[in-house]
PDB file of C-alpha atoms in Angstrom:
ATOM      1  CA  UNK S   2       6.128 -11.540  14.355  1.00  0.00           C
ATOM      2  CA  UNK S   3       5.682  -8.142  12.761  1.00  0.00           C
ATOM      3  CA  UNK S   4       2.490  -6.456  13.855  1.00  0.00           C
ATOM      4  CA  UNK S   5       1.016  -3.085  12.914  1.00  0.00           C
ATOM      5  CA  UNK S   6      -2.160  -1.914  14.623  1.00  0.00           C
ATOM      6  CA  UNK S   7      -3.902   1.265  13.538  1.00  0.00           C
ATOM      7  CA  UNK S   8      -6.252   3.274  15.726  1.00  0.00           C
ATOM      8  CA  UNK S   9      -7.845   6.693  15.911  1.00  0.00           C
ATOM      9  CA  UNK S  10     -10.367   6.454  13.112  1.00  0.00           C
ATOM     10  CA  UNK S  11     -13.900   7.706  13.457  1.00  0.00           C
ATOM     11  CA  UNK S  12     -16.502  10.134  12.190  1.00  0.00           C
ATOM     12  CA  UNK S  13     -15.493  13.774  11.798  1.00  0.00           C
ATOM     13  CA  UNK S  14     -17.155  16.778  10.235  1.00  0.00           C
ATOM     14  CA  UNK S  15     -15.764  18.437   7.106  1.00  0.00           C
ATOM     15  CA  UNK S  16     -13.022  20.834   8.095  1.00  0.00           C
ATOM     16  CA  UNK S  17     -12.275  18.875  11.231  1.00  0.00           C
ATOM     17  CA  UNK S  18      -9.139  17.095  12.406  1.00  0.00           C
ATOM     18  CA  UNK S  19      -8.185  13.575  13.402  1.00  0.00           C
ATOM     19  CA  UNK S  20      -4.949  11.881  14.430  1.00  0.00           C
ATOM     20  CA  UNK S  21      -4.314   8.281  13.461  1.00  0.00           C
ATOM     21  CA  UNK S  22      -1.819   6.089  15.264  1.00  0.00           C
ATOM     22  CA  UNK S  23      -0.057   2.908  14.220  1.00  0.00           C
ATOM     23  CA  UNK S  24       1.526   0.804  16.962  1.00  0.00           C
ATOM     24  CA  UNK S  25       4.397  -1.310  15.659  1.00  0.00           C
ATOM     25  CA  UNK S  26       5.873  -4.433  17.226  1.00  0.00           C
ATOM     26  CA  UNK S  27       7.975  -7.437  16.298  1.00  0.00           C
ATOM     27  CA  UNK S  28      10.740  -5.492  14.537  1.00  0.00           C
ATOM     28  CA  UNK S  29      13.197  -2.639  15.104  1.00  0.00           C
ATOM     29  CA  UNK S  30      10.882   0.257  14.294  1.00  0.00           C
ATOM     30  CA  UNK S  31      13.664   2.845  14.047  1.00  0.00           C
ATOM     31  CA  UNK S  32      15.298   0.938  11.173  1.00  0.00           C
ATOM     32  CA  UNK S  33      12.399   1.233   8.728  1.00  0.00           C
ATOM     33  CA  UNK S  34      10.613   3.866   6.706  1.00  0.00           C
ATOM     34  CA  UNK S  35       6.856   3.822   7.224  1.00  0.00           C
ATOM     35  CA  UNK S  36       3.923   4.578   4.958  1.00  0.00           C
ATOM     36  CA  UNK S  37       0.256   5.489   5.169  1.00  0.00           C
ATOM     37  CA  UNK S  38      -2.029   4.165   2.411  1.00  0.00           C
ATOM     38  CA  UNK S  39      -5.791   4.637   2.118  1.00  0.00           C
ATOM     39  CA  UNK S  40      -8.699   3.014   0.339  1.00  0.00           C
ATOM     40  CA  UNK S  41     -11.851   5.022  -0.247  1.00  0.00           C
ATOM     41  CA  UNK S  42     -15.129   3.099  -0.482  1.00  0.00           C
ATOM     42  CA  UNK S  43     -15.408   1.196  -3.747  1.00  0.00           C
ATOM     43  CA  UNK S  44     -12.009   2.305  -4.990  1.00  0.00           C
ATOM     44  CA  UNK S  45      -8.437   1.067  -4.993  1.00  0.00           C
ATOM     45  CA  UNK S  46      -5.429   1.677  -2.804  1.00  0.00           C
ATOM     46  CA  UNK S  47      -3.889   5.158  -2.758  1.00  0.00           C
ATOM     47  CA  UNK S  48      -0.465   5.933  -1.329  1.00  0.00           C
ATOM     48  CA  UNK S  49      -0.688   8.848   1.120  1.00  0.00           C
ATOM     49  CA  UNK S  50       2.630   9.506   2.835  1.00  0.00           C
ATOM     50  CA  UNK S  51       6.099   8.190   3.675  1.00  0.00           C
ATOM     51  CA  UNK S  52       8.449   9.002   6.534  1.00  0.00           C
ATOM     52  CA  UNK S  53      12.065   7.921   6.546  1.00  0.00           C
ATOM     53  CA  UNK S  54      13.404   5.562   9.206  1.00  0.00           C
ATOM     54  CA  UNK S  55      14.837   8.451  11.224  1.00  0.00           C
ATOM     55  CA  UNK S  56      12.001  10.905  10.596  1.00  0.00           C
ATOM     56  CA  UNK S  57      14.303  13.238   8.660  1.00  0.00           C
ATOM     57  CA  UNK S  58      12.346  13.164   5.414  1.00  0.00           C
ATOM     58  CA  UNK S  59       8.615  13.171   4.762  1.00  0.00           C
ATOM     59  CA  UNK S  60       6.744  12.829   1.488  1.00  0.00           C
ATOM     60  CA  UNK S  61       3.058  13.199   0.622  1.00  0.00           C
ATOM     61  CA  UNK S  62       0.672  12.620  -2.216  1.00  0.00           C
ATOM     62  CA  UNK S  63      -0.369  15.918  -3.779  1.00  0.00           C
ATOM     63  CA  UNK S  64      -3.964  15.890  -2.531  1.00  0.00           C
ATOM     64  CA  UNK S  65      -2.975  15.907   1.159  1.00  0.00           C
ATOM     65  CA  UNK S  66       0.011  18.261   1.100  1.00  0.00           C
ATOM     66  CA  UNK S  67      -0.429  21.078   3.598  1.00  0.00           C
ATOM     67  CA  UNK S  68      -3.282  19.242   5.368  1.00  0.00           C
ATOM     68  CA  UNK S  69      -1.760  15.948   6.582  1.00  0.00           C
ATOM     69  CA  UNK S  70       1.414  15.455   8.602  1.00  0.00           C
ATOM     70  CA  UNK S  71       3.174  12.136   9.061  1.00  0.00           C
ATOM     71  CA  UNK S  72       5.366  11.684  12.123  1.00  0.00           C
ATOM     72  CA  UNK S  73       6.854   8.972  14.302  1.00  0.00           C
ATOM     73  CA  UNK S  74       7.955   8.387  17.875  1.00  0.00           C
ATOM     74  CA  UNK S  75      10.577   5.668  17.991  1.00  0.00           C
ATOM     75  CA  UNK S  76      10.536   5.651  21.803  1.00  0.00           C
ATOM     76  CA  UNK S  77       6.925   4.477  21.544  1.00  0.00           C
ATOM     77  CA  UNK S  78       7.287   2.447  18.323  1.00  0.00           C
ATOM     78  CA  UNK S  79       4.388   4.439  16.941  1.00  0.00           C
ATOM     79  CA  UNK S  80       3.622   6.090  13.622  1.00  0.00           C
ATOM     80  CA  UNK S  81       1.139   8.950  13.351  1.00  0.00           C
ATOM     81  CA  UNK S  82      -0.913  10.735  10.741  1.00  0.00           C
ATOM     82  CA  UNK S  83      -2.296  14.119  11.725  1.00  0.00           C
ATOM     83  CA  UNK S  84      -5.147  14.987   9.385  1.00  0.00           C
ATOM     84  CA  UNK S  85      -6.456  18.559   9.304  1.00  0.00           C
ATOM     85  CA  UNK S  86      -9.000  20.353   7.112  1.00  0.00           C
ATOM     86  CA  UNK S  87     -10.639  17.042   6.341  1.00  0.00           C
ATOM     87  CA  UNK S  88     -12.825  16.708   3.268  1.00  0.00           C
ATOM     88  CA  UNK S  89     -15.484  14.218   2.249  1.00  0.00           C
ATOM     89  CA  UNK S  90     -13.032  12.734  -0.241  1.00  0.00           C
ATOM     90  CA  UNK S  91     -10.686  11.809   2.616  1.00  0.00           C
ATOM     91  CA  UNK S  92     -13.224   9.195   3.747  1.00  0.00           C
ATOM     92  CA  UNK S  93     -11.366   5.887   3.571  1.00  0.00           C
ATOM     93  CA  UNK S  94      -9.811   3.007   5.423  1.00  0.00           C
ATOM     94  CA  UNK S  95      -6.299   4.114   6.367  1.00  0.00           C
ATOM     95  CA  UNK S  96      -3.521   1.515   6.536  1.00  0.00           C
ATOM     96  CA  UNK S  97      -0.032   1.874   7.894  1.00  0.00           C
ATOM     97  CA  UNK S  98       2.675  -0.217   6.264  1.00  0.00           C
ATOM     98  CA  UNK S  99       6.375  -0.874   6.690  1.00  0.00           C
ATOM     99  CA  UNK S 100       8.684   0.186   3.888  1.00  0.00           C
ATOM    100  CA  UNK S 101      11.250  -2.207   2.473  1.00  0.00           C
ATOM    101  CA  UNK S 102      13.254  -2.155  -0.766  1.00  0.00           C
ATOM    102  CA  UNK S 103      10.822   0.057  -2.632  1.00  0.00           C
ATOM    103  CA  UNK S 104       7.767  -1.836  -1.485  1.00  0.00           C
ATOM    104  CA  UNK S 105       5.440  -2.072   1.503  1.00  0.00           C
ATOM    105  CA  UNK S 106       6.146  -5.433   3.062  1.00  0.00           C
ATOM    106  CA  UNK S 107       3.885  -5.526   6.103  1.00  0.00           C
ATOM    107  CA  UNK S 108       0.504  -3.900   6.596  1.00  0.00           C
ATOM    108  CA  UNK S 109      -1.944  -3.267   9.392  1.00  0.00           C
ATOM    109  CA  UNK S 110      -5.649  -4.071   9.232  1.00  0.00           C
ATOM    110  CA  UNK S 111      -6.649  -0.451   8.802  1.00  0.00           C
ATOM    111  CA  UNK S 112      -8.808   2.114  10.571  1.00  0.00           C
ATOM    112  CA  UNK S 113     -11.885   3.753   9.044  1.00  0.00           C
ATOM    113  CA  UNK S 114     -12.141   7.522   8.748  1.00  0.00           C
ATOM    114  CA  UNK S 115     -15.511   8.970   7.764  1.00  0.00           C
ATOM    115  CA  UNK S 116     -15.798  12.671   6.962  1.00  0.00           C
ATOM    116  CA  UNK S 117     -19.440  13.645   7.052  1.00  0.00           C
ATOM    117  CA  UNK S 118     -21.737  16.260   8.482  1.00  0.00           C
TER     118      UNK S 118
ATOM    119  CA  UNK H   4       0.554  11.087 -10.261  1.00  0.00           C
ATOM    120  CA  UNK H   5      -2.017   8.959 -12.101  1.00  0.00           C
ATOM    121  CA  UNK H   6      -2.877   5.464 -10.967  1.00  0.00           C
ATOM    122  CA  UNK H   7      -1.331   2.588 -12.873  1.00  0.00           C
ATOM    123  CA  UNK H   8      -3.786   0.855 -15.203  1.00  0.00           C
ATOM    124  CA  UNK H   9      -4.948  -2.682 -14.442  1.00  0.00           C
ATOM    125  CA  UNK H  10      -7.844  -4.677 -15.925  1.00  0.00           C
ATOM    126  CA  UNK H  11     -10.854  -4.558 -13.574  1.00  0.00           C
ATOM    127  CA  UNK H  12     -11.233  -8.327 -13.514  1.00  0.00           C
ATOM    128  CA  UNK H  13      -9.571 -11.617 -14.402  1.00  0.00           C
ATOM    129  CA  UNK H  14     -10.716 -15.180 -13.913  1.00  0.00           C
ATOM    130  CA  UNK H  15      -9.727 -18.780 -14.352  1.00  0.00           C
ATOM    131  CA  UNK H  16     -10.690 -22.271 -13.307  1.00  0.00           C
ATOM    132  CA  UNK H  17      -8.804 -24.103 -10.559  1.00  0.00           C
ATOM    133  CA  UNK H  18      -5.437 -25.245 -11.845  1.00  0.00           C
ATOM    134  CA  UNK H  19      -5.356 -22.726 -14.681  1.00  0.00           C
ATOM    135  CA  UNK H  20      -3.186 -19.617 -14.921  1.00  0.00           C
ATOM    136  CA  UNK H  21      -4.175 -15.976 -14.930  1.00  0.00           C
ATOM    137  CA  UNK H  22      -2.020 -12.991 -15.819  1.00  0.00           C
ATOM    138  CA  UNK H  23      -2.689  -9.433 -14.705  1.00  0.00           C
ATOM    139  CA  UNK H  24      -1.129  -6.461 -16.444  1.00  0.00           C
ATOM    140  CA  UNK H  25      -0.103  -3.153 -14.870  1.00  0.00           C
ATOM    141  CA  UNK H  26       0.608  -0.290 -17.240  1.00  0.00           C
ATOM    142  CA  UNK H  27       2.327   2.899 -16.225  1.00  0.00           C
ATOM    143  CA  UNK H  28       4.775   5.316 -17.770  1.00  0.00           C
ATOM    144  CA  UNK H  29       8.513   5.837 -18.039  1.00  0.00           C
ATOM    145  CA  UNK H  30       8.226   7.917 -14.854  1.00  0.00           C
ATOM    146  CA  UNK H  31       7.156   4.961 -12.758  1.00  0.00           C
ATOM    147  CA  UNK H  32       6.952   1.343 -13.961  1.00  0.00           C
ATOM    148  CA  UNK H  33       9.273   1.869 -16.901  1.00  0.00           C
ATOM    149  CA  UNK H  34      11.805   3.904 -14.983  1.00  0.00           C
ATOM    150  CA  UNK H  35      12.408   1.737 -11.931  1.00  0.00           C
ATOM    151  CA  UNK H  36      12.601  -1.904 -10.934  1.00  0.00           C
ATOM    152  CA  UNK H  37      10.611  -1.196  -7.767  1.00  0.00           C
ATOM    153  CA  UNK H  38       7.363  -2.797  -8.934  1.00  0.00           C
ATOM    154  CA  UNK H  39       5.446  -4.763  -6.333  1.00  0.00           C
ATOM    155  CA  UNK H  40       2.172  -6.689  -6.180  1.00  0.00           C
ATOM    156  CA  UNK H  41      -0.287  -7.010  -3.299  1.00  0.00           C
ATOM    157  CA  UNK H  42      -3.128  -9.429  -2.608  1.00  0.00           C
ATOM    158  CA  UNK H  43      -6.053  -7.926  -0.725  1.00  0.00           C
ATOM    159  CA  UNK H  44      -8.925  -9.877   0.718  1.00  0.00           C
ATOM    160  CA  UNK H  45     -11.618  -7.320   1.682  1.00  0.00           C
ATOM    161  CA  UNK H  46     -11.529  -6.469   5.357  1.00  0.00           C
ATOM    162  CA  UNK H  47      -8.028  -7.826   5.797  1.00  0.00           C
ATOM    163  CA  UNK H  48      -4.533  -6.404   5.604  1.00  0.00           C
ATOM    164  CA  UNK H  49      -3.055  -6.318   2.099  1.00  0.00           C
ATOM    165  CA  UNK H  50      -0.271  -8.856   1.602  1.00  0.00           C
ATOM    166  CA  UNK H  51       2.945  -8.377  -0.362  1.00  0.00           C
ATOM    167  CA  UNK H  52       3.239 -11.057  -3.046  1.00  0.00           C
ATOM    168  CA  UNK H  53       6.011  -9.783  -5.345  1.00  0.00           C
ATOM    169  CA  UNK H  54       8.624  -7.028  -4.989  1.00  0.00           C
ATOM    170  CA  UNK H  55      11.419  -5.676  -7.173  1.00  0.00           C
ATOM    171  CA  UNK H  56       9.453  -6.862 -10.244  1.00  0.00           C
ATOM    172  CA  UNK H  57       9.980 -10.598  -9.731  1.00  0.00           C
ATOM    173  CA  UNK H  58      11.101 -11.415  -6.183  1.00  0.00           C
ATOM    174  CA  UNK H  59       8.901 -13.393  -3.824  1.00  0.00           C
ATOM    175  CA  UNK H  60       8.895 -12.738  -0.082  1.00  0.00           C
ATOM    176  CA  UNK H  61       9.402 -15.715   2.145  1.00  0.00           C
ATOM    177  CA  UNK H  62       6.228 -17.764   2.406  1.00  0.00           C
ATOM    178  CA  UNK H  63       4.678 -16.719  -0.905  1.00  0.00           C
ATOM    179  CA  UNK H  64       4.107 -19.783  -3.130  1.00  0.00           C
ATOM    180  CA  UNK H  65       6.133 -20.011  -6.323  1.00  0.00           C
ATOM    181  CA  UNK H  66       2.815 -20.127  -8.190  1.00  0.00           C
ATOM    182  CA  UNK H  67       3.069 -16.331  -8.086  1.00  0.00           C
ATOM    183  CA  UNK H  68       5.536 -14.726 -10.481  1.00  0.00           C
ATOM    184  CA  UNK H  69       6.217 -11.243 -11.780  1.00  0.00           C
ATOM    185  CA  UNK H  70       7.798  -9.691 -14.845  1.00  0.00           C
ATOM    186  CA  UNK H  71       8.181  -6.356 -16.589  1.00  0.00           C
ATOM    187  CA  UNK H  72       8.611  -5.130 -20.134  1.00  0.00           C
ATOM    188  CA  UNK H  73       8.917  -1.437 -20.783  1.00  0.00           C
ATOM    189  CA  UNK H  74       6.133   0.445 -19.014  1.00  0.00           C
ATOM    190  CA  UNK H  75       4.062  -2.682 -18.299  1.00  0.00           C
ATOM    191  CA  UNK H  76       4.487  -5.110 -15.432  1.00  0.00           C
ATOM    192  CA  UNK H  77       2.655  -8.409 -15.084  1.00  0.00           C
ATOM    193  CA  UNK H  78       1.683 -10.820 -12.337  1.00  0.00           C
ATOM    194  CA  UNK H  79       1.008 -14.441 -13.214  1.00  0.00           C
ATOM    195  CA  UNK H  80      -0.769 -16.809 -10.872  1.00  0.00           C
ATOM    196  CA  UNK H  81      -0.282 -20.406 -11.953  1.00  0.00           C
ATOM    197  CA  UNK H  82      -2.235 -23.378 -10.697  1.00  0.00           C
ATOM    198  CA  UNK H  83      -5.107 -21.228  -9.472  1.00  0.00           C
ATOM    199  CA  UNK H  84      -6.559 -22.183  -6.122  1.00  0.00           C
ATOM    200  CA  UNK H  85      -9.793 -21.093  -4.468  1.00  0.00           C
ATOM    201  CA  UNK H  86      -7.898 -19.063  -1.862  1.00  0.00           C
ATOM    202  CA  UNK H  87      -6.315 -16.958  -4.630  1.00  0.00           C
ATOM    203  CA  UNK H  88      -9.646 -15.212  -5.166  1.00  0.00           C
ATOM    204  CA  UNK H  89      -8.965 -11.636  -4.079  1.00  0.00           C
ATOM    205  CA  UNK H  90      -8.204  -8.132  -5.298  1.00  0.00           C
ATOM    206  CA  UNK H  91      -4.674  -7.628  -6.615  1.00  0.00           C
ATOM    207  CA  UNK H  92      -2.866  -4.301  -6.833  1.00  0.00           C
ATOM    208  CA  UNK H  93       0.410  -3.389  -8.443  1.00  0.00           C
ATOM    209  CA  UNK H  94       2.552  -0.549  -7.172  1.00  0.00           C
ATOM    210  CA  UNK H  95       5.610   1.287  -8.388  1.00  0.00           C
ATOM    211  CA  UNK H  96       8.117   3.774  -7.070  1.00  0.00           C
ATOM    212  CA  UNK H  97       7.548   7.022  -8.956  1.00  0.00           C
ATOM    213  CA  UNK H  98      10.550   9.257  -8.213  1.00  0.00           C
ATOM    214  CA  UNK H  99      11.077  11.808  -5.431  1.00  0.00           C
ATOM    215  CA  UNK H 100      10.023   9.227  -2.872  1.00  0.00           C
ATOM    216  CA  UNK H 101       6.494   9.014  -4.259  1.00  0.00           C
ATOM    217  CA  UNK H 102       4.655   5.784  -4.858  1.00  0.00           C
ATOM    218  CA  UNK H 103       1.698   4.926  -7.062  1.00  0.00           C
ATOM    219  CA  UNK H 104      -0.744   2.017  -6.967  1.00  0.00           C
ATOM    220  CA  UNK H 105      -2.664   0.355  -9.744  1.00  0.00           C
ATOM    221  CA  UNK H 106      -6.422   0.519 -10.188  1.00  0.00           C
ATOM    222  CA  UNK H 107      -6.816  -3.020  -8.916  1.00  0.00           C
ATOM    223  CA  UNK H 108      -7.915  -6.318 -10.445  1.00  0.00           C
ATOM    224  CA  UNK H 109     -10.494  -8.647  -8.974  1.00  0.00           C
ATOM    225  CA  UNK H 110      -9.424 -12.238  -9.546  1.00  0.00           C
ATOM    226  CA  UNK H 111     -12.232 -14.783  -9.577  1.00  0.00           C
ATOM    227  CA  UNK H 112     -11.671 -18.527  -9.404  1.00  0.00           C
ATOM    228  CA  UNK H 113     -14.482 -20.097 -11.403  1.00  0.00           C
TER     229      UNK H 113
END
């Protein structure tokens, strides 16, 4: 069955960096676009980034442009999110999700990122 | 890109129906048929319930249905069951490979 497992979350100081990973299994990873979505404490879901199935195109929500980079390694069936210049408002649970027909059809359980001094 | 607008809460007794609205603009909900709905139990992975406005993924009960009129999409849960109690989010494609989520609705089964 499809499985997505995020890792790499933790506590980081403002201005710091963190790299999240999402290990995919149960499907042909290289055939699907992949997303990152986050949920800050007490708020709703926020779409963060999308990478095409072949890694050729990448898209970001405005608030993370220039700071976050989405990437993938199909040889490892793994999705990444490199987060630099982190701010307090980036504190959230980060989910990876598989893209399908304009929706996100499978999700991981999430990994918590806390930006605090 | 502003979040789509959903009511903060909705409720119903077991067996009743509840409908959740999701209002956007012509640049997202009104402009595309890529509206989807997600059920989220806190601490768990969100689950896709409806995609392409009114299609149900395999395994989702037919008690869940979706529709759209203009800039507003709706999710209806019929025959409410205790396990339906969760947060629900709509989402829409919003051009240039951007996506936007709704503000979320907490569904309570009375």
